[in-house]
Short mmCIF file of C-alpha atoms and ligand atoms in Angstrom, two decimals:
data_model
loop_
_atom_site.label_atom_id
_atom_site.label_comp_id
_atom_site.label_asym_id
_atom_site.label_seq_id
_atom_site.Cartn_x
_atom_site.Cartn_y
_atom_site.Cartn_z
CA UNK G 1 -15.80 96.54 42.01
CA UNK G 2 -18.80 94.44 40.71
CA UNK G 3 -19.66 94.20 37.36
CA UNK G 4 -22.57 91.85 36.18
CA UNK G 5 -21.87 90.63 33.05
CA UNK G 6 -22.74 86.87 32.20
CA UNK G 7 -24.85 84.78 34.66
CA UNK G 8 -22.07 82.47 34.13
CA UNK G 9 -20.06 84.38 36.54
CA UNK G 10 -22.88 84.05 39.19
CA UNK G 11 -23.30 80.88 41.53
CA UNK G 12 -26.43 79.65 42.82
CA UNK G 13 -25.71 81.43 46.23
CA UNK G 14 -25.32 84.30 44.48
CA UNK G 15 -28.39 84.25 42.42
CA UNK G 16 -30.71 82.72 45.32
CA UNK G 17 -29.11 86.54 47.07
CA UNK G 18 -30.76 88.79 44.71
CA UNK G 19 -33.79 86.70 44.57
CA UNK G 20 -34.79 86.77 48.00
CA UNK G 21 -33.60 90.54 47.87
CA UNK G 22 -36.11 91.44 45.25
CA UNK G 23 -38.62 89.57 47.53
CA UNK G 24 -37.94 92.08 50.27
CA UNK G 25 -38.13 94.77 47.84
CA UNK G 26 -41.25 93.73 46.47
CA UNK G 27 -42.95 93.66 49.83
CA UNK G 28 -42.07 97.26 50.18
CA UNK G 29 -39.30 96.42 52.46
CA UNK G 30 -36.35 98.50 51.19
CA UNK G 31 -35.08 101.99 51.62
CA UNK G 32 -36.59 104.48 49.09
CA UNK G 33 -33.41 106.83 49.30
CA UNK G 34 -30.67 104.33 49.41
CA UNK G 35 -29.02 105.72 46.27
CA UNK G 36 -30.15 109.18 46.85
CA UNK G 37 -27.35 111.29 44.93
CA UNK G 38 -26.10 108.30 43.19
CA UNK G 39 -26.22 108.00 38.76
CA UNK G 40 -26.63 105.54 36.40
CA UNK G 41 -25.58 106.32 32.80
CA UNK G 42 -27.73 104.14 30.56
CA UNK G 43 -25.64 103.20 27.21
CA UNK G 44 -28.34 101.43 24.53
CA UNK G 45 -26.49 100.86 21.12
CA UNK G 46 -29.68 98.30 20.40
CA UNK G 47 -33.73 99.10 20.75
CA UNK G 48 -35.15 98.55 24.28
CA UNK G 49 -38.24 99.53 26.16
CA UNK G 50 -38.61 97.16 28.97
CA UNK G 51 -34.55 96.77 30.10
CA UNK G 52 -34.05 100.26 29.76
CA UNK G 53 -36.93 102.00 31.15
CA UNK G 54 -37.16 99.08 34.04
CA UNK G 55 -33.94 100.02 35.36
CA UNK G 56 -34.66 103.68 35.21
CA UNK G 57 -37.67 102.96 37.06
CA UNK G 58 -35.70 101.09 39.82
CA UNK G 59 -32.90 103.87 39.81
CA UNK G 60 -35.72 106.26 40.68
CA UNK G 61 -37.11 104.46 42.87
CA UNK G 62 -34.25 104.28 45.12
CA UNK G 63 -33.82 107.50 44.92
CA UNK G 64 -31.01 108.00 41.99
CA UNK G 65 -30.85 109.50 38.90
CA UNK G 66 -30.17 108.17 34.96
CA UNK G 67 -28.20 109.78 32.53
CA UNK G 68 -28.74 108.25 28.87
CA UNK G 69 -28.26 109.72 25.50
CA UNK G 70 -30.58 110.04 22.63
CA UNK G 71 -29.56 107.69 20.12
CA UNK G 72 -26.05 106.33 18.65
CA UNK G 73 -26.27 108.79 15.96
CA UNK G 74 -26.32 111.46 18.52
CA UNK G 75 -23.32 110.29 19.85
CA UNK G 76 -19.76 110.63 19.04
CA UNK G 77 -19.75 107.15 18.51
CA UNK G 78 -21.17 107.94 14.79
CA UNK G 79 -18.03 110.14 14.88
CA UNK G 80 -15.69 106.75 15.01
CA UNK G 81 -14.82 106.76 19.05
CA UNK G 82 -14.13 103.59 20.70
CA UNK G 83 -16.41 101.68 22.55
CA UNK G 84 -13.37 101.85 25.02
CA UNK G 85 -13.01 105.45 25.24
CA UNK G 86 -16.50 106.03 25.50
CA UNK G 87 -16.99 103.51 28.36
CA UNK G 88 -13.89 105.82 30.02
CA UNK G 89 -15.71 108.89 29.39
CA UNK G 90 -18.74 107.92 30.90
CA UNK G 91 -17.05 106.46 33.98
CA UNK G 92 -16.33 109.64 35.10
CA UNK G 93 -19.98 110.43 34.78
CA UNK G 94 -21.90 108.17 36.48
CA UNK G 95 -21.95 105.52 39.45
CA UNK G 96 -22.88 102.63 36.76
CA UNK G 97 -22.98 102.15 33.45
CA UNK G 98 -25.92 100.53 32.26
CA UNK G 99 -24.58 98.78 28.73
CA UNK G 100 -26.38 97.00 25.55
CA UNK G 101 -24.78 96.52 22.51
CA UNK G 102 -24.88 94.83 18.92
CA UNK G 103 -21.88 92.70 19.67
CA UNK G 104 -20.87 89.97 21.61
CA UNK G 105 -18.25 90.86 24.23
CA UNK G 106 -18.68 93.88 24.14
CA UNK G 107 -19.75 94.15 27.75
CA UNK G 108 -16.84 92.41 29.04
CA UNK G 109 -15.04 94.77 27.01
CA UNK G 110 -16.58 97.57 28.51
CA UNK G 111 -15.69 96.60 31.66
CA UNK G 112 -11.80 96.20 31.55
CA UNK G 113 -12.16 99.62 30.80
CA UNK G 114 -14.76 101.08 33.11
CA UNK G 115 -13.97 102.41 36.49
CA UNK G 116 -17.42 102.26 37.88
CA UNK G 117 -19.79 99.05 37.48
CA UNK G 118 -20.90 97.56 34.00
CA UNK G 119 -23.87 95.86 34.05
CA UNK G 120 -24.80 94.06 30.42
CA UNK G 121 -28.24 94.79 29.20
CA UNK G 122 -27.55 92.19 26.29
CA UNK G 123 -24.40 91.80 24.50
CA UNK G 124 -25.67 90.63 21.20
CA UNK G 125 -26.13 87.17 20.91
CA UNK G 126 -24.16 86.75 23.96
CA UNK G 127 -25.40 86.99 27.35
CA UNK G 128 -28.44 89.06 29.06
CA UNK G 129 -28.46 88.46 32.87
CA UNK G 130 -30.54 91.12 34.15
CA UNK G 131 -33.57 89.27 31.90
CA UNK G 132 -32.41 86.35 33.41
CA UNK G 133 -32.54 87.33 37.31
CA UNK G 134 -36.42 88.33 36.37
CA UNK G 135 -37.02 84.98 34.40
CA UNK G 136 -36.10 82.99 37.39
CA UNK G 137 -37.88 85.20 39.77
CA UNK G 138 -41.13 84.71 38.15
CA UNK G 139 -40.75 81.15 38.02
CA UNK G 140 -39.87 80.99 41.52
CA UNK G 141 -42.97 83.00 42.42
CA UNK G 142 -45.13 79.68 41.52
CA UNK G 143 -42.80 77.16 41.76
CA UNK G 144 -39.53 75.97 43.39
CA UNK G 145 -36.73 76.18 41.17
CA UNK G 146 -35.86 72.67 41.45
CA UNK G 147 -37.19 69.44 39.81
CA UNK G 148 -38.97 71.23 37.43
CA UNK G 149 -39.58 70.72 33.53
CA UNK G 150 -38.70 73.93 31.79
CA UNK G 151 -39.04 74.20 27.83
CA UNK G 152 -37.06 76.70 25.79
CA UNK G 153 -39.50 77.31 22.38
CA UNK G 154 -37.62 79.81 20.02
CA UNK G 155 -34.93 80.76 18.56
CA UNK G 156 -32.55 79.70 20.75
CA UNK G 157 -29.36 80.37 18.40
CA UNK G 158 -29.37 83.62 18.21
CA UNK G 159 -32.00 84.28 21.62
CA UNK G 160 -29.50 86.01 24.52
CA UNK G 161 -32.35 85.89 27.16
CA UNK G 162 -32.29 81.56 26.20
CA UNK G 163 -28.58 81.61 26.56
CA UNK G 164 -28.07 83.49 29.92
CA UNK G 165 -31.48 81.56 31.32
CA UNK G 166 -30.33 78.16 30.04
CA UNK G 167 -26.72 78.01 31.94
CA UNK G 168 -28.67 79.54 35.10
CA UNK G 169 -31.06 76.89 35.01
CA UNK G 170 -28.13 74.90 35.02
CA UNK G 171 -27.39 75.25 38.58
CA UNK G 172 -30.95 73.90 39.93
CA UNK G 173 -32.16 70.52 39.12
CA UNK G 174 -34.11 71.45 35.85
CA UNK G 175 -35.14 69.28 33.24
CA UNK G 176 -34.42 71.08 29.74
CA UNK G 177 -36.41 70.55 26.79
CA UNK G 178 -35.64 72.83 23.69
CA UNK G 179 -37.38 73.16 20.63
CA UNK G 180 -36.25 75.32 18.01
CA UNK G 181 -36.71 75.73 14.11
CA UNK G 182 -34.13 73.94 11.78
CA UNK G 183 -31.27 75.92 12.29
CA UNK G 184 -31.45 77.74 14.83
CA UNK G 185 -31.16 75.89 17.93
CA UNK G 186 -28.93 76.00 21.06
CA UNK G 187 -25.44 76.29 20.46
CA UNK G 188 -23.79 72.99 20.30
CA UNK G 189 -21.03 74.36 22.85
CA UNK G 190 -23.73 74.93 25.16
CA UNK G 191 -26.04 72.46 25.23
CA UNK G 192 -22.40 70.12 25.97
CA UNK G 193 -21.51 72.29 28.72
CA UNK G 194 -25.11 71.61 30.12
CA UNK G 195 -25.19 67.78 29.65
CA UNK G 196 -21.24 68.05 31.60
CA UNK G 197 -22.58 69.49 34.24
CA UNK G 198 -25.60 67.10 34.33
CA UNK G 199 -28.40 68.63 33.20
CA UNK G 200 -30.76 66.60 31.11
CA UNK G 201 -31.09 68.03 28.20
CA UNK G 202 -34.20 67.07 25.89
CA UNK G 203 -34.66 67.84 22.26
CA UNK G 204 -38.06 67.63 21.00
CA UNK G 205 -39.14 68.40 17.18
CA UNK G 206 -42.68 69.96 18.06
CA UNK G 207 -43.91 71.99 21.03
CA UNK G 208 -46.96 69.70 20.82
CA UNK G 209 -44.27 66.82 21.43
CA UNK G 210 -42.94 68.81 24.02
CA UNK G 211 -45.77 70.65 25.81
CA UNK G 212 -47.68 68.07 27.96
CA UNK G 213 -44.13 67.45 30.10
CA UNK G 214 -43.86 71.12 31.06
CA UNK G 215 -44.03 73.60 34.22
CA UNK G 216 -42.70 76.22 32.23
CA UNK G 217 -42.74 77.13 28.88
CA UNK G 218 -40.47 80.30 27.73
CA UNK G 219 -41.11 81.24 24.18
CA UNK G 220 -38.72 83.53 22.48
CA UNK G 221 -39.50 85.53 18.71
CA UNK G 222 -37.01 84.94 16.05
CA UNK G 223 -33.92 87.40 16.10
CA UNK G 224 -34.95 88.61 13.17
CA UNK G 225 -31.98 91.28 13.41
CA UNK G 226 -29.28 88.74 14.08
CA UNK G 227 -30.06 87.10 10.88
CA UNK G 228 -27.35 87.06 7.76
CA UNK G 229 -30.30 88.31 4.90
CA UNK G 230 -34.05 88.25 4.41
CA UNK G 231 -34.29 85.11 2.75
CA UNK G 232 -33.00 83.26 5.64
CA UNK G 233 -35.33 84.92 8.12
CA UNK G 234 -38.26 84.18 6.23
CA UNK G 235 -37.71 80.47 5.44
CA UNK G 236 -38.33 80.28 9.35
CA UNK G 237 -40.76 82.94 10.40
CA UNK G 238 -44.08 82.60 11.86
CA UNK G 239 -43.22 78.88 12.02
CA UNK G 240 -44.15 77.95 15.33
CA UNK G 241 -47.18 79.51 17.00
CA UNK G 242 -49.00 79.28 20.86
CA UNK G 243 -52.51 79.41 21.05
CA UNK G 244 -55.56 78.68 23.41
CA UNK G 245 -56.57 75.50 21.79
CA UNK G 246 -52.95 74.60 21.88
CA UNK G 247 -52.57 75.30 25.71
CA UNK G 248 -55.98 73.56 26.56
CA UNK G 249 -55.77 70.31 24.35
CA UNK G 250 -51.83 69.60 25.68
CA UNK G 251 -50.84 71.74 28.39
CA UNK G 252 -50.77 70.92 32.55
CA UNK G 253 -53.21 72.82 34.75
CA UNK G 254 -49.95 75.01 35.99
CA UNK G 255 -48.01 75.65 33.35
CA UNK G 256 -46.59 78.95 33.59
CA UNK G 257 -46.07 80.82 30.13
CA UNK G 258 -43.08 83.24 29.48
CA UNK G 259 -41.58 85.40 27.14
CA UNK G 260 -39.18 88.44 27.56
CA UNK G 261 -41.10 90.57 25.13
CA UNK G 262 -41.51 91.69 22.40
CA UNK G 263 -43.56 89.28 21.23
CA UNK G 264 -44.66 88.84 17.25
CA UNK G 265 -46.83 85.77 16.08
CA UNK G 266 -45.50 83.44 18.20
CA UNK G 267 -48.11 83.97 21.09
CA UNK G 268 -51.68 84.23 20.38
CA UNK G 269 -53.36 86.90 22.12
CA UNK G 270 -55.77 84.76 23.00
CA UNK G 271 -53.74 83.43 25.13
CA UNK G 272 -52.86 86.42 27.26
CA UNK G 273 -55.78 86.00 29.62
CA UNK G 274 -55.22 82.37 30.61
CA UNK G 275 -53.94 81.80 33.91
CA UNK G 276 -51.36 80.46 32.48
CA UNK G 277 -49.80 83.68 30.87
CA UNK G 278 -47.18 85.11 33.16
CA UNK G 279 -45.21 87.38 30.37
CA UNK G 280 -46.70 90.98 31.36
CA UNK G 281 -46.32 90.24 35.21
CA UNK G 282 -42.49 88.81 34.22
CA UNK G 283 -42.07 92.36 32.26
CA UNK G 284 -43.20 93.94 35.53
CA UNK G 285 -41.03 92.19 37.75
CA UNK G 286 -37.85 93.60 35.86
CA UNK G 287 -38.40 97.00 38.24
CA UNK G 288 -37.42 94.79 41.38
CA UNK G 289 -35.10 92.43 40.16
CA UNK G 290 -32.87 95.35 38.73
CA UNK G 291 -33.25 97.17 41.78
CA UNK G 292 -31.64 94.19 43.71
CA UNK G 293 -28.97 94.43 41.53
CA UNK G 294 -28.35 98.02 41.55
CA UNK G 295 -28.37 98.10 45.29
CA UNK G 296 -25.80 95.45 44.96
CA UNK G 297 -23.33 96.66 42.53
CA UNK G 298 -23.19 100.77 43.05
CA UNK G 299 -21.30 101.37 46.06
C1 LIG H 301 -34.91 90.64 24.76
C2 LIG H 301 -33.53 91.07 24.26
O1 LIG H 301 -33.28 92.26 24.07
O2 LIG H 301 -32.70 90.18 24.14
N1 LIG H 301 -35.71 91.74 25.10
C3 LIG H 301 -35.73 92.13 26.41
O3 LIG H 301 -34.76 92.64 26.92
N2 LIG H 301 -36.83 91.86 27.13
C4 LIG H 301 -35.60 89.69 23.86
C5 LIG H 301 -35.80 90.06 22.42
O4 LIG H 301 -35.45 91.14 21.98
O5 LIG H 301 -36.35 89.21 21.71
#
């Protein structure tokens, strides 16, 4: 049985698999009924719109179905049950179990538990590989993956989607160049584990420092949610912003903007019709990616 649960447990083979697969699928080349009479439960204990609907999308379009519930509240989770017995309940529902959750782990939980597939849709500030998978793809779609300048611009303590795409980028020959508010950049742990593996690893202290070396630049909004109180939060909001000006005065001809959405001040919209913008097609290309990996993980 496959789960998918931290890029981490993915090698490069591996990735460059479901990459080429969502190429196929994107050409049209894939069986529309390949999972005809299969389901997907989809368990969301955090907000979503694009991970959640994106893979209902893709189960459809292979020709399954998704189960979800309402809301925690209208669960018997709000009545004290396990995240364990849940995840056993639900196995005996479904095909796959679709899983995002407040806490770290607990999609690694879930799966020493499951008896059908767990795929993490974001384990707190852990790990989100599905995002990941569609990062990569739409960086691949203008550029090779290798010998490339990617910046991470964020909050890249807290930021799963950084986490997950960081060690990933770790097994192509990336540049990495993060930039981050005081406070909340890249976990130390991780940023050593790059640099061991031998990744250059660049810290800058403004994008505009940063900017003019870059292919790709993935912005990420401050985890507002993950924060301790208020105060915190707002000593560090709205303190980095992208804008045209920004992306004309500094930027290379190609650079290719991201962002796994939502996005709150830190993009200008002004910027979203530069050719340079790339975070609504990214959002789009969640549908194939996760339909790679569903054809790869339910049986
Ligand atoms: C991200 C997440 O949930 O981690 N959203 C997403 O899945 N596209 C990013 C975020 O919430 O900031």
């Amino acid at each position: 049985m496959r789960h998918i649960i931290s890029i981490r447990d993915m090698d490069r083979g591996e990735i460059d698999a479901i990459l080429d697969e969502t190429e196929r699928i994107q050409e049209g080349r894939y069986d529309p009924h390949s999972l005809s009479g299969k389901i997907l439960a989809l368990l969301f204990f955090e907000p979503s719109t694009r991970t959640r609907m994106s893979f209902e999308s893709a189960m459809a379009r292979l020709g399954g179905t998704s189960i979800t519930v309402g809301s925690v509240e209208a669960t018997s989770i709000a009545k004290g049950e396990t995240l364990a017995d849940t995840i056993r309940v639900v196995s005996g529902y479904a095909d796959a179990i679709v899983l995002r959750h407040p806490r770290e782990g607990a999609a690694r939980l879930a799966s020493e538990f499951a008896s059908v597939p767990v795929i993490n849709a974001g384990d707190g500030a852990g790990q989100h590989p599905s995002q990941t998978l569609l990062d990569l793809y739409t960086i691949r779609q203008s550029m090779p993956l290798d010998n490339i300048d990617v910046g991470l611009l964020g909050d890249l303590r807290y930021g799963r989607t950084v986490h997950s795409l960081a060690s990933a980028l770790g097994l192509y020959r990336v540049r990495l160049h993060i930039i981050s508010p005081e406070g909340l950049e890249l976990p130390p742990a991780l940023t050593t584990e790059l640099r061991e593996q031998g990744m250059e690893v660049i810290e800058h202290s403004s994008v505009e420092e940063a900017l003019p070396l870059l292919d790709v630049l993935y912005v990420t909004r401050i985890q507002r949610e993950r924060f301790p109180d208020a105060e915190s939060y707002f000593n560090v909001a709205a303190s980095y912003r992208i804008t045209p000006d920004l992306i004309s005065s500094k930027a290379k001809q190609h650079l290719v903007i991201l962002h796994p959405l939502p996005r709150l001040e830190e993009i200008d919209p002004g910027v979203d019709s530069l050719r340079s913008a790339r975070y609504f097609l990214q959002a789009k290309n969640g549908v194939p990616v996760r339909m790679a990996m569903l054809g790869r993980v339910i049986p």
